[in-house]
Short mmCIF file of C-alpha atoms in Angstrom, two decimals:
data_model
loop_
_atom_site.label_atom_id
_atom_site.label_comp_id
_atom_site.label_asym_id
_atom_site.label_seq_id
_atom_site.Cartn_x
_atom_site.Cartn_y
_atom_site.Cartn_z
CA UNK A 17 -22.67 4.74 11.32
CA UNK A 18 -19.30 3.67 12.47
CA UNK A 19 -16.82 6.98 13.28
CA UNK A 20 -13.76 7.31 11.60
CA UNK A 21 -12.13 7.67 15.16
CA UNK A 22 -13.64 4.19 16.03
CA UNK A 23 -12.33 2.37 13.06
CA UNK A 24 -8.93 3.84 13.90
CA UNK A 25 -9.08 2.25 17.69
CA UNK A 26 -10.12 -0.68 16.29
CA UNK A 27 -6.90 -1.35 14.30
CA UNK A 28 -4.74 -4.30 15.33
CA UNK A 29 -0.91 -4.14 15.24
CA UNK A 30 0.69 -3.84 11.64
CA UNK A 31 3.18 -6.13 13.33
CA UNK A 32 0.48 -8.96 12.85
CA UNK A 33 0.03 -7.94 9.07
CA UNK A 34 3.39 -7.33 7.58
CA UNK A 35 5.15 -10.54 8.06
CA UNK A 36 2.72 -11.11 4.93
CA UNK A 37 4.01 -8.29 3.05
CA UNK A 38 3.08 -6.86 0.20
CA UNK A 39 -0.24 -6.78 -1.11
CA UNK A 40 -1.63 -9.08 1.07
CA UNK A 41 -0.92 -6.76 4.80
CA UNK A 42 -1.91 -3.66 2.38
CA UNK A 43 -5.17 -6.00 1.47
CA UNK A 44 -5.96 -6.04 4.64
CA UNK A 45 -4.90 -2.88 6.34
CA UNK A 46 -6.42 -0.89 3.72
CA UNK A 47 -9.82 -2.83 2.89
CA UNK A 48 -10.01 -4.79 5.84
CA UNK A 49 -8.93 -2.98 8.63
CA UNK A 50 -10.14 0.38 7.56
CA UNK A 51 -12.65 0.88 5.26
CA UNK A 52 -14.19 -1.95 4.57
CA UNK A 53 -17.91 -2.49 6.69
CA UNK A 54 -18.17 -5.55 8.48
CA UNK A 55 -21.56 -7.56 7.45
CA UNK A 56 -23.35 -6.45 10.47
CA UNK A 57 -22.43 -2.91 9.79
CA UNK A 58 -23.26 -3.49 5.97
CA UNK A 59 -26.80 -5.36 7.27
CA UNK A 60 -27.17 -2.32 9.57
CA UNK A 61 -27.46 0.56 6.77
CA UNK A 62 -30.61 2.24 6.53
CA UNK A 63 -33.24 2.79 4.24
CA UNK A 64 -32.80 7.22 4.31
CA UNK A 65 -29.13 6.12 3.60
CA UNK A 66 -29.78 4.19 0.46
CA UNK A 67 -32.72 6.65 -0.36
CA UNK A 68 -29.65 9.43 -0.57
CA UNK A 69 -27.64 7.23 -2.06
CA UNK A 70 -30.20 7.03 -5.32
CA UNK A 71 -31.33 10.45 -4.93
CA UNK A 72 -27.07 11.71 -5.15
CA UNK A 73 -26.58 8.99 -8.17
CA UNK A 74 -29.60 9.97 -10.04
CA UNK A 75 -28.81 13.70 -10.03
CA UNK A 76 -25.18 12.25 -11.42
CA UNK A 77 -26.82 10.56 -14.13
CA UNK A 78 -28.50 13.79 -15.24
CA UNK A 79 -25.70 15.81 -14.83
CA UNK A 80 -22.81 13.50 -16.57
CA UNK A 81 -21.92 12.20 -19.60
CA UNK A 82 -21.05 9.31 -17.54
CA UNK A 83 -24.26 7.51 -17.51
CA UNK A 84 -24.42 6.25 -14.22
CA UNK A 85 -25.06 3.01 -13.46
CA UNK A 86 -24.76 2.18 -9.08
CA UNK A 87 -26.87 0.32 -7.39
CA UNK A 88 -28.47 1.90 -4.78
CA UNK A 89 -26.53 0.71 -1.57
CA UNK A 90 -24.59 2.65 0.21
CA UNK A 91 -21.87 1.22 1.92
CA UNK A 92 -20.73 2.70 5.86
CA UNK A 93 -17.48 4.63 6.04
CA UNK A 94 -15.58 6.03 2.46
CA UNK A 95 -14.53 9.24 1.62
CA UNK A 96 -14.66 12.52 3.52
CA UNK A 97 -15.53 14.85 0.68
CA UNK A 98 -13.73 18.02 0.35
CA UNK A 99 -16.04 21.20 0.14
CA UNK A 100 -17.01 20.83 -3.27
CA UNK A 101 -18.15 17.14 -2.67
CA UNK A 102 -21.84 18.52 -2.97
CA UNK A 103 -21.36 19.47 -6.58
CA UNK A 104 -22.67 17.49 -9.60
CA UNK A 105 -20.08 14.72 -10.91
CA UNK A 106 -17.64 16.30 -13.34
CA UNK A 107 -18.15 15.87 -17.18
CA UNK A 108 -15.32 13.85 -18.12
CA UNK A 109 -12.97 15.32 -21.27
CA UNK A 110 -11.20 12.68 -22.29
CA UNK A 111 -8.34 13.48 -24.69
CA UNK A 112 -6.49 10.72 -24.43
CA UNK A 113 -6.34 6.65 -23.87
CA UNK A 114 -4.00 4.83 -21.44
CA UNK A 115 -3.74 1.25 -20.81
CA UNK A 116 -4.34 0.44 -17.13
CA UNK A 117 -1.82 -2.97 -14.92
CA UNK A 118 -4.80 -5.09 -15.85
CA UNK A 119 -4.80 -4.31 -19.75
CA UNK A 120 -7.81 -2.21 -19.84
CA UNK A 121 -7.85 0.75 -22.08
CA UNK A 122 -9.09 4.04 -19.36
CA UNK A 123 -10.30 7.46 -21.38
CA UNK A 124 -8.34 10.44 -19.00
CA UNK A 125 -8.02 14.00 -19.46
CA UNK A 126 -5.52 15.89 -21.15
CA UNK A 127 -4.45 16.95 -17.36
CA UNK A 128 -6.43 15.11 -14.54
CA UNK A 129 -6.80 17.41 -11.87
CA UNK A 130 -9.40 15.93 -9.74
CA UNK A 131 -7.23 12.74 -9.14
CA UNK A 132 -8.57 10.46 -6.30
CA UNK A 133 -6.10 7.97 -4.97
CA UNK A 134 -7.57 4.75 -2.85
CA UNK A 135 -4.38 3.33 -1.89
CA UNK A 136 -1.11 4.42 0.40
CA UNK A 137 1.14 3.72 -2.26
CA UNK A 138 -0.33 5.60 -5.05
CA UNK A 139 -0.72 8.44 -2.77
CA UNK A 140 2.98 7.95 -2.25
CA UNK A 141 3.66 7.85 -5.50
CA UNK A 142 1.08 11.20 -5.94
CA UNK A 143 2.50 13.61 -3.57
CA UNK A 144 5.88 13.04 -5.31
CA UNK A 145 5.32 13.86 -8.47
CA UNK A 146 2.28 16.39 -8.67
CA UNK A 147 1.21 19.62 -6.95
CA UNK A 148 -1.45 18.47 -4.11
CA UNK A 149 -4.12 20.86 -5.35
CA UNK A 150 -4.76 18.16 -8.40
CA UNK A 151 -5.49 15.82 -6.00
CA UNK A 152 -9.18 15.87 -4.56
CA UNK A 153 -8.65 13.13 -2.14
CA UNK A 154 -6.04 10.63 -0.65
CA UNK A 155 -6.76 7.61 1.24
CA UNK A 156 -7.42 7.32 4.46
CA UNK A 157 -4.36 5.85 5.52
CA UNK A 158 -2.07 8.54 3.93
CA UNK A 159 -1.94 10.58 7.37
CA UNK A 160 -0.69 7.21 9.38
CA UNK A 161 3.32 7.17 9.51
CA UNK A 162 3.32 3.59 10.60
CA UNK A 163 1.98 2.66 7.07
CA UNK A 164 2.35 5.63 5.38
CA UNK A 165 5.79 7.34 3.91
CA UNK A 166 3.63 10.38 2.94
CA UNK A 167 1.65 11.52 5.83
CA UNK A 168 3.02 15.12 6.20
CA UNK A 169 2.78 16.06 2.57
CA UNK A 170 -0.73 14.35 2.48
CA UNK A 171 -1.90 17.52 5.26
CA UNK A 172 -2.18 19.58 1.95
CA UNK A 173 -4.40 17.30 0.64
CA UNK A 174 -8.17 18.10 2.10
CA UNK A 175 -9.87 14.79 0.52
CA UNK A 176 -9.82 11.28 2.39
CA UNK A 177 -10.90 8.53 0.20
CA UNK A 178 -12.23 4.58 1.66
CA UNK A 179 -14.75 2.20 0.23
CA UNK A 180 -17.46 4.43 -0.35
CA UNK A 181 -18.20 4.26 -4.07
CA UNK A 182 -20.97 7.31 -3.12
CA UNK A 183 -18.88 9.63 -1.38
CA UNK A 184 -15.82 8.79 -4.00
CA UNK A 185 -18.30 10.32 -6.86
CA UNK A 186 -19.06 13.06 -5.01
CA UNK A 187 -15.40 14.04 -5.21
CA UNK A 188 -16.24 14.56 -9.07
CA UNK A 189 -12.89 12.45 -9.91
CA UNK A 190 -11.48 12.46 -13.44
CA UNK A 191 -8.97 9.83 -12.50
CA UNK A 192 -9.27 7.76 -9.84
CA UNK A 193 -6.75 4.59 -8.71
CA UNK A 194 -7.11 1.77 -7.01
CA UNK A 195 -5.41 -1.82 -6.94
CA UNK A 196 -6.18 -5.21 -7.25
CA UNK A 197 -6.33 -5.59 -3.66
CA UNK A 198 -8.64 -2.90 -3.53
CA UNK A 199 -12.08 -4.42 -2.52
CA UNK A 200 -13.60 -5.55 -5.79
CA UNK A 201 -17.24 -4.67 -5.20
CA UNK A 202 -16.07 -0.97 -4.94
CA UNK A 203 -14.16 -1.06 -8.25
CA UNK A 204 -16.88 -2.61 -9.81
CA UNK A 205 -19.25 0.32 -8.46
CA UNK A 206 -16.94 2.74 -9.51
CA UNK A 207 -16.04 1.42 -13.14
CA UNK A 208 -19.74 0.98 -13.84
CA UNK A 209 -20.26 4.36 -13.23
CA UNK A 210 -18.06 5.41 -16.54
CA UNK A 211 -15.53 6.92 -14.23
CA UNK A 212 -12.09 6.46 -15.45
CA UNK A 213 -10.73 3.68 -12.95
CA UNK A 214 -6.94 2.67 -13.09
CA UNK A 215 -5.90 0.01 -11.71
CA UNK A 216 -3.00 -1.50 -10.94
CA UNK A 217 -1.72 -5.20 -10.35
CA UNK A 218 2.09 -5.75 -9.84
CA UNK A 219 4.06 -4.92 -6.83
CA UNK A 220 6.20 -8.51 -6.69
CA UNK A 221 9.50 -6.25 -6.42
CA UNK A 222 11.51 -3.63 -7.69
CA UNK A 223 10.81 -3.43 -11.42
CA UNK A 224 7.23 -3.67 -10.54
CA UNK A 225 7.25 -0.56 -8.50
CA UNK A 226 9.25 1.54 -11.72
CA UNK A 227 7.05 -0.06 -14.19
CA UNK A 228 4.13 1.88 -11.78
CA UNK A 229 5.54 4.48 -11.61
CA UNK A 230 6.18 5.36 -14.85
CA UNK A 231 2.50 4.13 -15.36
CA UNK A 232 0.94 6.60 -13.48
CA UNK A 233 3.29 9.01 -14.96
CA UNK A 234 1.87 8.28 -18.14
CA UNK A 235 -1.94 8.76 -16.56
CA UNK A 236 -1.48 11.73 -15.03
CA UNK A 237 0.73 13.58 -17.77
CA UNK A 238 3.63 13.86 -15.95
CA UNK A 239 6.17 11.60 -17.79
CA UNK A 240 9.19 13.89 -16.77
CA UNK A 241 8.52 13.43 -13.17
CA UNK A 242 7.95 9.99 -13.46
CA UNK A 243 11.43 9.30 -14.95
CA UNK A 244 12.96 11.53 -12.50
CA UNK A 245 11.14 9.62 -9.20
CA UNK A 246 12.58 6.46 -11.37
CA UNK A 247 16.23 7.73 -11.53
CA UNK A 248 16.46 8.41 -7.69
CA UNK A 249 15.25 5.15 -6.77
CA UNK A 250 17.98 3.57 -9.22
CA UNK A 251 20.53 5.81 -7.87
CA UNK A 252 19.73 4.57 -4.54
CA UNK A 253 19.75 1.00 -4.75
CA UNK A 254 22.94 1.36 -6.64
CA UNK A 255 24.20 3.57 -3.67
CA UNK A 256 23.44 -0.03 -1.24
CA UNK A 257 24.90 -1.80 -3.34
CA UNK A 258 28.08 0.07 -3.52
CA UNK A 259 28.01 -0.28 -0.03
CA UNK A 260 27.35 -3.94 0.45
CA UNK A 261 30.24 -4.94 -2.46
CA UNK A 262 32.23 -3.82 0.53
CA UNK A 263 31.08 -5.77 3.20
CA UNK A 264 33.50 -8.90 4.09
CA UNK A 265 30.04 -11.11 4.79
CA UNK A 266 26.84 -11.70 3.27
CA UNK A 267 23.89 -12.58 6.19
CA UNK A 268 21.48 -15.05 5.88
CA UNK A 269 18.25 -13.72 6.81
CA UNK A 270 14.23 -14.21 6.56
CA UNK A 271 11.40 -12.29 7.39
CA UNK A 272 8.93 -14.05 10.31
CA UNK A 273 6.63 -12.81 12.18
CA UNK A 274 3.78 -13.65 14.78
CA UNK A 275 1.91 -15.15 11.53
CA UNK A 276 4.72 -17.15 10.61
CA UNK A 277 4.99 -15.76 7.21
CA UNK A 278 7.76 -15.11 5.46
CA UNK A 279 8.58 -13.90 1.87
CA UNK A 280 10.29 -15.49 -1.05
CA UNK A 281 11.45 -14.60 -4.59
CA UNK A 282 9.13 -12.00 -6.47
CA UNK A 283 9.00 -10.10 -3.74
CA UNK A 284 10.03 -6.90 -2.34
CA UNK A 285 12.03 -7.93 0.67
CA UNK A 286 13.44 -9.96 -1.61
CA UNK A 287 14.38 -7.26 -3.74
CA UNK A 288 15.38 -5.20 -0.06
CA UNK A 289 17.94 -8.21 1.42
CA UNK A 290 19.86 -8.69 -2.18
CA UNK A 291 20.34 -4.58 -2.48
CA UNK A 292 21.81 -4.36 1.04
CA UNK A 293 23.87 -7.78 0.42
CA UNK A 294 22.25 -10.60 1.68
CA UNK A 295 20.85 -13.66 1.25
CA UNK A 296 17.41 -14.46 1.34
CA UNK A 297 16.86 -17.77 2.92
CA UNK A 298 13.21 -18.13 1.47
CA UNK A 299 14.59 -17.53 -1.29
CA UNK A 300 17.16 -19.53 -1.61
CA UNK A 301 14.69 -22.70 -0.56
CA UNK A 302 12.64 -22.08 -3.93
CA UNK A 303 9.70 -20.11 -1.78
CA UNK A 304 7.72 -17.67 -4.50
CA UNK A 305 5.43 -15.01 -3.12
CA UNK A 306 4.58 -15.65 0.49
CA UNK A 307 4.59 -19.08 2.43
CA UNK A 308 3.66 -19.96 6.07
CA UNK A 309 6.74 -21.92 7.22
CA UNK A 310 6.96 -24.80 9.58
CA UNK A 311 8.78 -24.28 13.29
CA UNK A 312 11.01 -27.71 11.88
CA UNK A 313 11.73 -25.02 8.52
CA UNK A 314 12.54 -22.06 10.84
CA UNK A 315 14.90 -24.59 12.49
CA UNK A 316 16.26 -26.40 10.00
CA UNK A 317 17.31 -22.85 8.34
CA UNK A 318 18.96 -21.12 11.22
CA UNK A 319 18.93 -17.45 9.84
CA UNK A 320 21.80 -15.43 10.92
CA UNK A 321 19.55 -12.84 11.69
CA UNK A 322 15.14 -12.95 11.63
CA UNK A 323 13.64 -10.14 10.20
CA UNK A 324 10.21 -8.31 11.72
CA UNK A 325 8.46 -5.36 12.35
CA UNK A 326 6.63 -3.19 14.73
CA UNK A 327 5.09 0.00 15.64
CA UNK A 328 7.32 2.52 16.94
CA UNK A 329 8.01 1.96 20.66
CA UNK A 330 6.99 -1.61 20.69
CA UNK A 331 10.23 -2.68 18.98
CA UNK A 332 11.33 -4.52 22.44
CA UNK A 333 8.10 -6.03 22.87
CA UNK A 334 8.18 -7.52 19.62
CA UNK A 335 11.19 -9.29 19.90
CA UNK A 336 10.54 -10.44 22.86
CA UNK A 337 7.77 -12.16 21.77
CA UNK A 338 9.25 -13.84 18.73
CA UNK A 339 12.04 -15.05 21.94
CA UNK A 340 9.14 -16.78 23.48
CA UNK A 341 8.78 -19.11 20.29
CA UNK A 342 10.62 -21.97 20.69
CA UNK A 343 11.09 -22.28 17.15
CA UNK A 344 12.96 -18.94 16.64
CA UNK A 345 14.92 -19.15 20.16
CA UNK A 346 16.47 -22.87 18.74
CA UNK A 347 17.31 -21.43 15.27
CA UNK A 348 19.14 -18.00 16.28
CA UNK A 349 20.64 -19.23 19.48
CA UNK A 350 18.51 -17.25 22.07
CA UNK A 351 20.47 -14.04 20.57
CA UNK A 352 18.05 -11.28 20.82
CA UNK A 353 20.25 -9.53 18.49
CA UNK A 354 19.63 -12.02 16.00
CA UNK A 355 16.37 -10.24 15.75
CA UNK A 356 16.08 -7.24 13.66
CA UNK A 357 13.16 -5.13 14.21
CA UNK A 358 12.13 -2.21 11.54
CA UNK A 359 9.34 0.09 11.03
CA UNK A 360 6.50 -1.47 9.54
CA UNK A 361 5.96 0.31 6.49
CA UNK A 362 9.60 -0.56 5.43
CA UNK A 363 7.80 -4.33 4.63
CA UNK A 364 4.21 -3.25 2.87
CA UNK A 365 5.58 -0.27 0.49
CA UNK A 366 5.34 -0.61 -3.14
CA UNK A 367 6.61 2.58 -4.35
CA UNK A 368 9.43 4.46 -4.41
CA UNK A 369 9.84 4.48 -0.83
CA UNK A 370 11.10 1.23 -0.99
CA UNK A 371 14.86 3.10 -1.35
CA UNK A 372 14.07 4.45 2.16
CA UNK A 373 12.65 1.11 3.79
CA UNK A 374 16.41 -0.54 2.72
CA UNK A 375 18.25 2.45 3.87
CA UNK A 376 16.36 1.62 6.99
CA UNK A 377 17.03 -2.01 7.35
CA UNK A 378 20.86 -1.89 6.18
CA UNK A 379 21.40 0.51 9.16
CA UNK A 380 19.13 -1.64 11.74
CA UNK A 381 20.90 -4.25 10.06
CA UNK A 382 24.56 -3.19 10.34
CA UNK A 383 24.68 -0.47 12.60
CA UNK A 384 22.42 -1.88 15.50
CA UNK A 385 23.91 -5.20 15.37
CA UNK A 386 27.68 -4.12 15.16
CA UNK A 387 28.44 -5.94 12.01
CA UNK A 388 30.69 -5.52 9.03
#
């Protein structure tokens, strides 16, 4: 079986990812990149593996009111169970009925406290609003800062969660969330097995991100907290725009990257270039979602500035190599400054870390470049 240590190495740059922002680089950072097996991996699982796999789910089936139903394969990589992993799955109270982003009604607890989160921005979303002992596992990208706004306060979580609908049950969950760009054989796995599974399915901007929030308020009885994660971010984004009603110009910018992807209305760098005061050129040329763009667009458009990310300490790197496109040298002059470089998470969050990833790119924006 694959090592988590080996799946780590074999990570590519988010650089080559976010340029398609949000959820398709979480899509495939999370599912792809991380958890998900590759088919010779998946080919390469073992009878004694699937043998435990029936042997763990039939002892669940006895043991909950959940009736069960997995098949018996068991996929390579998941969760790393937290010491009472080896328990029987928990018996699941429900008190209560909430309506998931997809429009399902999901039976929860009174108070979930064996919450299992599968994706970096409901962890982020987590660790804000409830204590970390409710939380029996994260996912396994919490602890990584380059996608991650949460990895310190995810240490006091012991639980790391993949695509492992086996070692997920073992967690004994009573809420567990995913996304629709979660893989969709594991949610499938997961809500067959009576488990409560939220998911949600809108993260094209801003209001998305406070409708979720107060959505998974809602699930995990903490309304109050919700609100108040809600009010900060609105306080925030007011803050930048306080700011930018001062500025004497309004930039014309896009996001590009390697992929050649770059992100229109319904989006959240959308919703990240009109809080600081710009324009969005996408935008502006009737783009929706995400869109490959042309190296005749790119030039035709002449950004003032090109926005792009990379990993701490390749920033220079990074920019150079956008310099060696012809395409982007033509439209912003040769001007290296013309290329603004920020942290990668600040394009793939959908949470309320989004207030910090446009705090970070008005002062990469503004400060680093010297402008009003």
């Amino acid at each position: 079986m694959e090592s988590a240590a080996s799946r780590r190495d074999q990570r590519p740059s988010p650089a080559s990812f976010t340029a398609q922002g949000e959820p398709g680089a979480r899509a495939c950072i999370e599912n792809v990149l991380c958890t998900r097996p590759m088919p010779q991996q998946a080919k390469a699982v073992s009878a004694s593996a699937a043998r435990r796999t029936r042997s763990l789910l039939g002892r669940a089936l006895q043991a909950s009111r959940w009736g069960l139903l997995l098949g018996a394969a068991a996929l390579a990589g998941g969760c790393a169970a937290s010491s009472s992993a080896s328990r029987p799955t928990a018996t699941l109270s429900a008190a209560r009925t909430v309506i998931d982003g997809s429009g399902r009604p999901i039976a929860v607890p009174a108070h979930p406290r064996r919450i299992v989160s599968q994706t970096v921005a409901t962890d982020e979303i987590l660790l804000a609003m409830i204590s970390p002992e409710r939380l029996a596992a994260v996912s396994s990208l919490a602890d990584d800062p380059r996608y991650s706004y949460c990895a310190d306060r995810a240490k006091l979580v012991a639980g790391r969660c993949g695509a492992n609908a086996e070692s997920i049950l073992q967690l004994q969950p009573d809420l567990i969330f995913v996304a629709s760009y979660s893989r969709a054989e594991l949610v499938e796995l997961l809500s067959a097995s009576g488990a409560p599974v939220y998911r949600f399915t809108k993260f094209g901007g801003l209001n998305d991100i406070k409708s979720n929030i107060r959505a998974l308020g809602e699930a995990v009885a903490e309304p109050a907290a919700a609100a108040d994660l809600v009010a900060d971010l609105e306080r925030r984004f007011a803050a930048l725009a306080e700011r930018a009603r001062h500025r004497r110009q309004r930039p014309r910018l896009m996001s590009f990257g390697a992929s050649r992807f770059t992100a229109g209305k319904e989006t959240t760098f959308d919703d990240l270039i009109r809080a600081i005061g710009g324009v969005n050129i996408a935008a502006e040329q009737g783009i929706v979602g995400f869109r490959q763009i042309s190296p005749e667009q790119l030039a035709q458009w002449k950004p003032d500035y090109v926005i792009t990310s990379a990993e701490s300490g390749q920033e220079d790197a990074v920019r150079q190599r956008l310099l060696d496109d012809p395409s982007v040298a033509v439209a912003i002059g040769r001007d290296p400054q013309r290329i603004v470089v920020v942290e990668s998470r600040a394009l793939t969050t959908v949470s309320q870390h989004l207030a910090d990833a446009a705090e970070h790119l008005e002062a990469r924006l503004f400060r680093s470049t010297g402008k009003p």
